[in-house]
Amino acid sequence: MEIYLIRHGKTEGNEKKRYIGSTDQHLSGTGRRELTEALWKGGHGGAGLKKPMSVYVSRLFRTKETAEILFPGVELAVRDGFNECDFGEFENKAYEELVGNPAYRKWIESGGVLAPPGGEAKQDFVKRTVQAFEEVVSELLVKHASCGAFVVHGGSIMAVLEHFSFPKESFYHWQAKNGCGYRAELSEERWKAGERKLTDIRSIP
């Protein structure tokens, strides 16, 4: 089975380099233009991707809007488990606004592992994301799907690939630009046997 993990297009917050996690922003005009004209000219077919039966997205507007552009006419299946990490007090703020904040410095020094004040710890975020991915793969296996498409968030992609990538790579190795992502192979036989790995991972589009 082919697995597509694609980050949503740009929002205004992304363009201003703000921490946009639980903040529910729409795609910006630039984000839409990049998806239709530059990154994904010709759509998913032009990028060499199959048309999935359904596309899995988070609850947030930016993933749904991106999926509608990349996979027009395909059913969207919303899964809250794929929502981006909640950055708490750091939400919708840029580095310049936070650099003097002791809590922010402590969070940065931890490599983003600690929970921001009022936000979500990396451990909890990764746990729910991985669980959501495993649940969807189980659904896809029952449907005998040839591919599974996920239009989600940068953090969601990093969490999934840190956990399932083979060869194994670290969380931040899997950073993806807006509108970009990865394709991978999943062996149905091995997955069912408990060998849960994503292999032959390549960049898309």
PDB file of C-alpha atoms in Angstrom:
ATOM      1  CA  MET A   1       0.000   0.000   0.000  1.00  0.00           C
ATOM      2  CA  GLU A   2       1.210   3.508  -0.805  1.00  0.00           C
ATOM      3  CA  ILE A   3       0.992   6.110   1.963  1.00  0.00           C
ATOM      4  CA  TYR A   4       0.940   9.848   1.200  1.00  0.00           C
ATOM      5  CA  LEU A   5       1.697  12.294   4.021  1.00  0.00           C
ATOM      6  CA  ILE A   6       1.212  15.888   2.840  1.00  0.00           C
ATOM      7  CA  ARG A   7       1.451  19.116   4.815  1.00  0.00           C
ATOM      8  CA  HIS A   8      -1.261  21.738   4.284  1.00  0.00           C
ATOM      9  CA  GLY A   9      -0.609  24.856   2.241  1.00  0.00           C
ATOM     10  CA  LYS A  10       0.458  28.172   3.713  1.00  0.00           C
ATOM     11  CA  THR A  11      -1.683  30.263   6.030  1.00  0.00           C
ATOM     12  CA  GLU A  12      -1.127  33.895   7.005  1.00  0.00           C
ATOM     13  CA  GLY A  13       0.444  32.680  10.231  1.00  0.00           C
ATOM     14  CA  ASN A  14       2.886  30.466   8.355  1.00  0.00           C
ATOM     15  CA  GLU A  15       3.908  33.396   6.185  1.00  0.00           C
ATOM     16  CA  LYS A  16       4.587  35.477   9.299  1.00  0.00           C
ATOM     17  CA  LYS A  17       6.517  32.585  10.894  1.00  0.00           C
ATOM     18  CA  ARG A  18       4.126  32.287  13.827  1.00  0.00           C
ATOM     19  CA  TYR A  19       3.438  29.183  15.897  1.00  0.00           C
ATOM     20  CA  ILE A  20       0.161  27.976  14.405  1.00  0.00           C
ATOM     21  CA  GLY A  21      -1.048  24.814  16.090  1.00  0.00           C
ATOM     22  CA  SER A  22      -4.622  24.742  17.377  1.00  0.00           C
ATOM     23  CA  THR A  23      -5.328  28.172  15.833  1.00  0.00           C
ATOM     24  CA  ASP A  24      -7.812  27.458  13.046  1.00  0.00           C
ATOM     25  CA  GLN A  25      -6.638  29.488  10.055  1.00  0.00           C
ATOM     26  CA  HIS A  26      -7.732  29.283   6.423  1.00  0.00           C
ATOM     27  CA  LEU A  27      -5.218  28.998   3.582  1.00  0.00           C
ATOM     28  CA  SER A  28      -3.808  32.330   2.471  1.00  0.00           C
ATOM     29  CA  GLY A  29      -4.038  33.544  -1.121  1.00  0.00           C
ATOM     30  CA  THR A  30      -0.367  32.693  -1.548  1.00  0.00           C
ATOM     31  CA  GLY A  31      -0.975  29.243  -0.128  1.00  0.00           C
ATOM     32  CA  ARG A  32      -3.728  28.547  -2.625  1.00  0.00           C
ATOM     33  CA  ARG A  33      -1.690  29.843  -5.560  1.00  0.00           C
ATOM     34  CA  GLU A  34       1.322  27.741  -4.629  1.00  0.00           C
ATOM     35  CA  LEU A  35      -0.791  24.597  -4.451  1.00  0.00           C
ATOM     36  CA  THR A  36      -2.501  25.130  -7.787  1.00  0.00           C
ATOM     37  CA  GLU A  37       0.218  26.823  -9.835  1.00  0.00           C
ATOM     38  CA  ALA A  38       3.658  25.913  -8.527  1.00  0.00           C
ATOM     39  CA  LEU A  39       3.878  22.892  -6.261  1.00  0.00           C
ATOM     40  CA  TRP A  40       0.973  20.833  -7.566  1.00  0.00           C
ATOM     41  CA  LYS A  41       0.531  21.960 -11.158  1.00  0.00           C
ATOM     42  CA  GLY A  42      -1.459  19.141 -12.751  1.00  0.00           C
ATOM     43  CA  GLY A  43      -2.865  17.968  -9.409  1.00  0.00           C
ATOM     44  CA  HIS A  44      -2.087  14.691  -7.678  1.00  0.00           C
ATOM     45  CA  GLY A  45      -1.924  12.909 -11.028  1.00  0.00           C
ATOM     46  CA  GLY A  46       0.764  15.290 -12.188  1.00  0.00           C
ATOM     47  CA  ALA A  47       2.715  14.430  -9.055  1.00  0.00           C
ATOM     48  CA  GLY A  48       2.421  10.734  -9.853  1.00  0.00           C
ATOM     49  CA  LEU A  49       0.013   9.944  -7.009  1.00  0.00           C
ATOM     50  CA  LYS A  50      -2.955   7.608  -7.181  1.00  0.00           C
ATOM     51  CA  LYS A  51      -6.493   8.808  -6.482  1.00  0.00           C
ATOM     52  CA  PRO A  52      -7.445   7.525  -3.010  1.00  0.00           C
ATOM     53  CA  MET A  53     -10.927   6.421  -1.959  1.00  0.00           C
ATOM     54  CA  SER A  54     -10.793   9.015   0.813  1.00  0.00           C
ATOM     55  CA  VAL A  55      -8.358  11.562   2.186  1.00  0.00           C
ATOM     56  CA  TYR A  56      -7.757  11.815   5.914  1.00  0.00           C
ATOM     57  CA  VAL A  57      -7.514  15.320   7.371  1.00  0.00           C
ATOM     58  CA  SER A  58      -7.546  17.037  10.746  1.00  0.00           C
ATOM     59  CA  ARG A  59     -10.395  19.098  12.155  1.00  0.00           C
ATOM     60  CA  LEU A  60      -8.731  22.346  11.032  1.00  0.00           C
ATOM     61  CA  PHE A  61      -9.682  24.376   7.946  1.00  0.00           C
ATOM     62  CA  ARG A  62      -6.218  24.460   6.401  1.00  0.00           C
ATOM     63  CA  THR A  63      -5.999  20.691   5.947  1.00  0.00           C
ATOM     64  CA  LYS A  64      -9.510  20.385   4.512  1.00  0.00           C
ATOM     65  CA  GLU A  65      -8.962  23.246   2.057  1.00  0.00           C
ATOM     66  CA  THR A  66      -5.632  21.802   0.917  1.00  0.00           C
ATOM     67  CA  ALA A  67      -7.147  18.354   0.424  1.00  0.00           C
ATOM     68  CA  GLU A  68      -9.974  19.804  -1.670  1.00  0.00           C
ATOM     69  CA  ILE A  69      -7.407  21.433  -3.971  1.00  0.00           C
ATOM     70  CA  LEU A  70      -5.087  18.433  -4.283  1.00  0.00           C
ATOM     71  CA  PHE A  71      -7.725  15.700  -4.439  1.00  0.00           C
ATOM     72  CA  PRO A  72     -10.911  17.320  -5.844  1.00  0.00           C
ATOM     73  CA  GLY A  73     -14.053  15.261  -5.509  1.00  0.00           C
ATOM     74  CA  VAL A  74     -12.527  12.786  -3.037  1.00  0.00           C
ATOM     75  CA  GLU A  75     -14.322  12.231   0.271  1.00  0.00           C
ATOM     76  CA  LEU A  76     -12.630  13.832   3.282  1.00  0.00           C
ATOM     77  CA  ALA A  77     -12.473  11.823   6.495  1.00  0.00           C
ATOM     78  CA  VAL A  78     -11.881  14.039   9.541  1.00  0.00           C
ATOM     79  CA  ARG A  79      -9.820  12.657  12.433  1.00  0.00           C
ATOM     80  CA  ASP A  80      -9.194  14.857  15.476  1.00  0.00           C
ATOM     81  CA  GLY A  81      -6.111  12.791  16.278  1.00  0.00           C
ATOM     82  CA  PHE A  82      -4.321  14.495  13.385  1.00  0.00           C
ATOM     83  CA  ASN A  83      -4.823  18.017  14.768  1.00  0.00           C
ATOM     84  CA  GLU A  84      -1.565  19.947  15.087  1.00  0.00           C
ATOM     85  CA  CYS A  85       0.124  20.302  18.478  1.00  0.00           C
ATOM     86  CA  ASP A  86      -1.430  22.918  20.751  1.00  0.00           C
ATOM     87  CA  PHE A  87       1.257  25.530  21.503  1.00  0.00           C
ATOM     88  CA  GLY A  88      -0.685  27.035  24.410  1.00  0.00           C
ATOM     89  CA  GLU A  89       0.525  30.539  25.320  1.00  0.00           C
ATOM     90  CA  PHE A  90       2.855  30.505  22.307  1.00  0.00           C
ATOM     91  CA  GLU A  91      -0.016  30.139  19.830  1.00  0.00           C
ATOM     92  CA  ASN A  92      -0.062  32.644  16.964  1.00  0.00           C
ATOM     93  CA  LYS A  93       3.117  34.338  18.191  1.00  0.00           C
ATOM     94  CA  ALA A  94       6.455  34.708  16.436  1.00  0.00           C
ATOM     95  CA  TYR A  95       9.955  34.146  17.802  1.00  0.00           C
ATOM     96  CA  GLU A  96      10.529  37.885  18.193  1.00  0.00           C
ATOM     97  CA  GLU A  97       7.515  38.128  20.509  1.00  0.00           C
ATOM     98  CA  LEU A  98       8.628  35.202  22.655  1.00  0.00           C
ATOM     99  CA  VAL A  99      12.405  35.381  22.832  1.00  0.00           C
ATOM    100  CA  GLY A 100      12.375  37.223  26.177  1.00  0.00           C
ATOM    101  CA  ASN A 101       9.897  34.796  27.758  1.00  0.00           C
ATOM    102  CA  PRO A 102      11.657  32.429  30.247  1.00  0.00           C
ATOM    103  CA  ALA A 103       9.049  29.700  29.627  1.00  0.00           C
ATOM    104  CA  TYR A 104       9.702  29.920  25.896  1.00  0.00           C
ATOM    105  CA  ARG A 105      13.471  29.672  26.365  1.00  0.00           C
ATOM    106  CA  LYS A 106      12.963  26.619  28.581  1.00  0.00           C
ATOM    107  CA  TRP A 107      10.740  25.015  25.925  1.00  0.00           C
ATOM    108  CA  ILE A 108      13.275  25.701  23.166  1.00  0.00           C
ATOM    109  CA  GLU A 109      16.131  24.308  25.282  1.00  0.00           C
ATOM    110  CA  SER A 110      14.122  21.104  25.764  1.00  0.00           C
ATOM    111  CA  GLY A 111      13.920  20.622  21.986  1.00  0.00           C
ATOM    112  CA  GLY A 112      10.172  21.190  22.117  1.00  0.00           C
ATOM    113  CA  VAL A 113       9.698  18.173  24.407  1.00  0.00           C
ATOM    114  CA  LEU A 114       8.171  20.052  27.343  1.00  0.00           C
ATOM    115  CA  ALA A 115       4.605  21.309  27.189  1.00  0.00           C
ATOM    116  CA  PRO A 116       4.284  25.039  26.511  1.00  0.00           C
ATOM    117  CA  PRO A 117       2.279  26.820  29.237  1.00  0.00           C
ATOM    118  CA  GLY A 118      -1.325  25.785  28.659  1.00  0.00           C
ATOM    119  CA  GLY A 119      -0.264  23.640  25.692  1.00  0.00           C
ATOM    120  CA  GLU A 120       0.525  20.065  24.757  1.00  0.00           C
ATOM    121  CA  ALA A 121       3.682  18.083  25.526  1.00  0.00           C
ATOM    122  CA  LYS A 122       5.412  16.426  22.595  1.00  0.00           C
ATOM    123  CA  GLN A 123       4.936  12.985  24.158  1.00  0.00           C
ATOM    124  CA  ASP A 124       1.157  13.415  24.329  1.00  0.00           C
ATOM    125  CA  PHE A 125       0.959  14.903  20.843  1.00  0.00           C
ATOM    126  CA  VAL A 126       2.972  12.058  19.291  1.00  0.00           C
ATOM    127  CA  LYS A 127       0.954   9.418  21.152  1.00  0.00           C
ATOM    128  CA  ARG A 128      -2.419  10.629  19.848  1.00  0.00           C
ATOM    129  CA  THR A 129      -1.094  11.146  16.321  1.00  0.00           C
ATOM    130  CA  VAL A 130       0.424   7.672  16.117  1.00  0.00           C
ATOM    131  CA  GLN A 131      -2.775   6.162  17.499  1.00  0.00           C
ATOM    132  CA  ALA A 132      -4.862   7.981  14.877  1.00  0.00           C
ATOM    133  CA  PHE A 133      -2.552   6.765  12.112  1.00  0.00           C
ATOM    134  CA  GLU A 134      -2.734   3.156  13.273  1.00  0.00           C
ATOM    135  CA  GLU A 135      -6.542   3.328  13.423  1.00  0.00           C
ATOM    136  CA  VAL A 136      -6.735   4.669   9.866  1.00  0.00           C
ATOM    137  CA  VAL A 137      -4.325   2.057   8.518  1.00  0.00           C
ATOM    138  CA  SER A 138      -6.557  -0.627  10.047  1.00  0.00           C
ATOM    139  CA  GLU A 139      -9.519   0.888   8.159  1.00  0.00           C
ATOM    140  CA  LEU A 140      -7.547   0.973   4.912  1.00  0.00           C
ATOM    141  CA  LEU A 141      -6.510  -2.661   5.274  1.00  0.00           C
ATOM    142  CA  VAL A 142     -10.134  -3.724   5.748  1.00  0.00           C
ATOM    143  CA  LYS A 143     -11.033  -1.796   2.573  1.00  0.00           C
ATOM    144  CA  HIS A 144      -8.092  -3.365   0.671  1.00  0.00           C
ATOM    145  CA  ALA A 145      -7.083   0.164  -0.335  1.00  0.00           C
ATOM    146  CA  SER A 146      -4.136   0.571  -2.691  1.00  0.00           C
ATOM    147  CA  CYS A 147      -3.177   3.894  -1.113  1.00  0.00           C
ATOM    148  CA  GLY A 148      -3.883   6.060   1.877  1.00  0.00           C
ATOM    149  CA  ALA A 149      -3.663   9.869   1.649  1.00  0.00           C
ATOM    150  CA  PHE A 150      -3.204  12.085   4.696  1.00  0.00           C
ATOM    151  CA  VAL A 151      -3.332  15.865   4.307  1.00  0.00           C
ATOM    152  CA  VAL A 152      -2.340  16.980   7.760  1.00  0.00           C
ATOM    153  CA  HIS A 153       0.186  19.170   9.625  1.00  0.00           C
ATOM    154  CA  GLY A 154       3.953  19.373   9.728  1.00  0.00           C
ATOM    155  CA  GLY A 155       4.027  18.071  13.285  1.00  0.00           C
ATOM    156  CA  SER A 156       1.671  15.217  12.426  1.00  0.00           C
ATOM    157  CA  ILE A 157       3.953  14.073   9.608  1.00  0.00           C
ATOM    158  CA  MET A 158       7.037  14.255  11.824  1.00  0.00           C
ATOM    159  CA  ALA A 159       5.309  12.254  14.561  1.00  0.00           C
ATOM    160  CA  VAL A 160       4.201   9.487  12.184  1.00  0.00           C
ATOM    161  CA  LEU A 161       7.531   9.145  10.417  1.00  0.00           C
ATOM    162  CA  GLU A 162       9.627   9.325  13.585  1.00  0.00           C
ATOM    163  CA  HIS A 163       7.620   6.364  14.883  1.00  0.00           C
ATOM    164  CA  PHE A 164       7.230   4.232  11.747  1.00  0.00           C
ATOM    165  CA  SER A 165      10.085   5.167   9.386  1.00  0.00           C
ATOM    166  CA  PHE A 166      12.556   2.488   8.334  1.00  0.00           C
ATOM    167  CA  PRO A 167      15.431   3.189   8.405  1.00  0.00           C
ATOM    168  CA  LYS A 168      14.620   5.134  11.566  1.00  0.00           C
ATOM    169  CA  GLU A 169      15.131   8.895  11.583  1.00  0.00           C
ATOM    170  CA  SER A 170      14.502  11.528  14.248  1.00  0.00           C
ATOM    171  CA  PHE A 171      11.436  13.769  14.594  1.00  0.00           C
ATOM    172  CA  TYR A 172      12.927  16.924  13.059  1.00  0.00           C
ATOM    173  CA  HIS A 173      14.489  15.018  10.161  1.00  0.00           C
ATOM    174  CA  TRP A 174      10.986  14.807   8.660  1.00  0.00           C
ATOM    175  CA  GLN A 175      10.182  18.518   8.481  1.00  0.00           C
ATOM    176  CA  ALA A 176       8.158  19.303   5.355  1.00  0.00           C
ATOM    177  CA  LYS A 177       7.493  22.646   3.696  1.00  0.00           C
ATOM    178  CA  ASN A 178       3.908  23.787   3.222  1.00  0.00           C
ATOM    179  CA  GLY A 179       2.260  21.844   0.394  1.00  0.00           C
ATOM    180  CA  CYS A 180       4.991  19.200   0.422  1.00  0.00           C
ATOM    181  CA  GLY A 181       5.433  15.863   2.120  1.00  0.00           C
ATOM    182  CA  TYR A 182       6.390  12.239   1.664  1.00  0.00           C
ATOM    183  CA  ARG A 183       5.235   9.040   0.033  1.00  0.00           C
ATOM    184  CA  ALA A 184       6.040   5.648   1.528  1.00  0.00           C
ATOM    185  CA  GLU A 185       5.359   1.953   1.147  1.00  0.00           C
ATOM    186  CA  LEU A 186       3.505  -0.105   3.731  1.00  0.00           C
ATOM    187  CA  SER A 187       3.602  -3.910   3.573  1.00  0.00           C
ATOM    188  CA  GLU A 188       0.129  -5.136   4.483  1.00  0.00           C
ATOM    189  CA  GLU A 189       1.381  -8.600   5.373  1.00  0.00           C
ATOM    190  CA  ARG A 190       4.126  -7.331   7.654  1.00  0.00           C
ATOM    191  CA  TRP A 191       1.895  -4.686   9.229  1.00  0.00           C
ATOM    192  CA  LYS A 192      -0.707  -7.304  10.157  1.00  0.00           C
ATOM    193  CA  ALA A 193       2.081  -9.438  11.618  1.00  0.00           C
ATOM    194  CA  GLY A 194       3.083  -6.597  13.915  1.00  0.00           C
ATOM    195  CA  GLU A 195       6.045  -5.304  11.891  1.00  0.00           C
ATOM    196  CA  ARG A 196       4.746  -1.770  11.571  1.00  0.00           C
ATOM    197  CA  LYS A 197       7.103   0.123   9.292  1.00  0.00           C
ATOM    198  CA  LEU A 198       6.979   2.643   6.469  1.00  0.00           C
ATOM    199  CA  THR A 199       9.703   2.030   3.892  1.00  0.00           C
ATOM    200  CA  ASP A 200      10.978   3.499   0.606  1.00  0.00           C
ATOM    201  CA  ILE A 201      10.161   7.014   1.831  1.00  0.00           C
ATOM    202  CA  ARG A 202      10.457   9.696  -0.865  1.00  0.00           C
ATOM    203  CA  SER A 203       9.677  13.400  -1.051  1.00  0.00           C
ATOM    204  CA  ILE A 204       6.551  14.717  -2.816  1.00  0.00           C
ATOM    205  CA  PRO A 205       5.345  16.442  -4.908  1.00  0.00           C
TER     206      PRO A 205
END
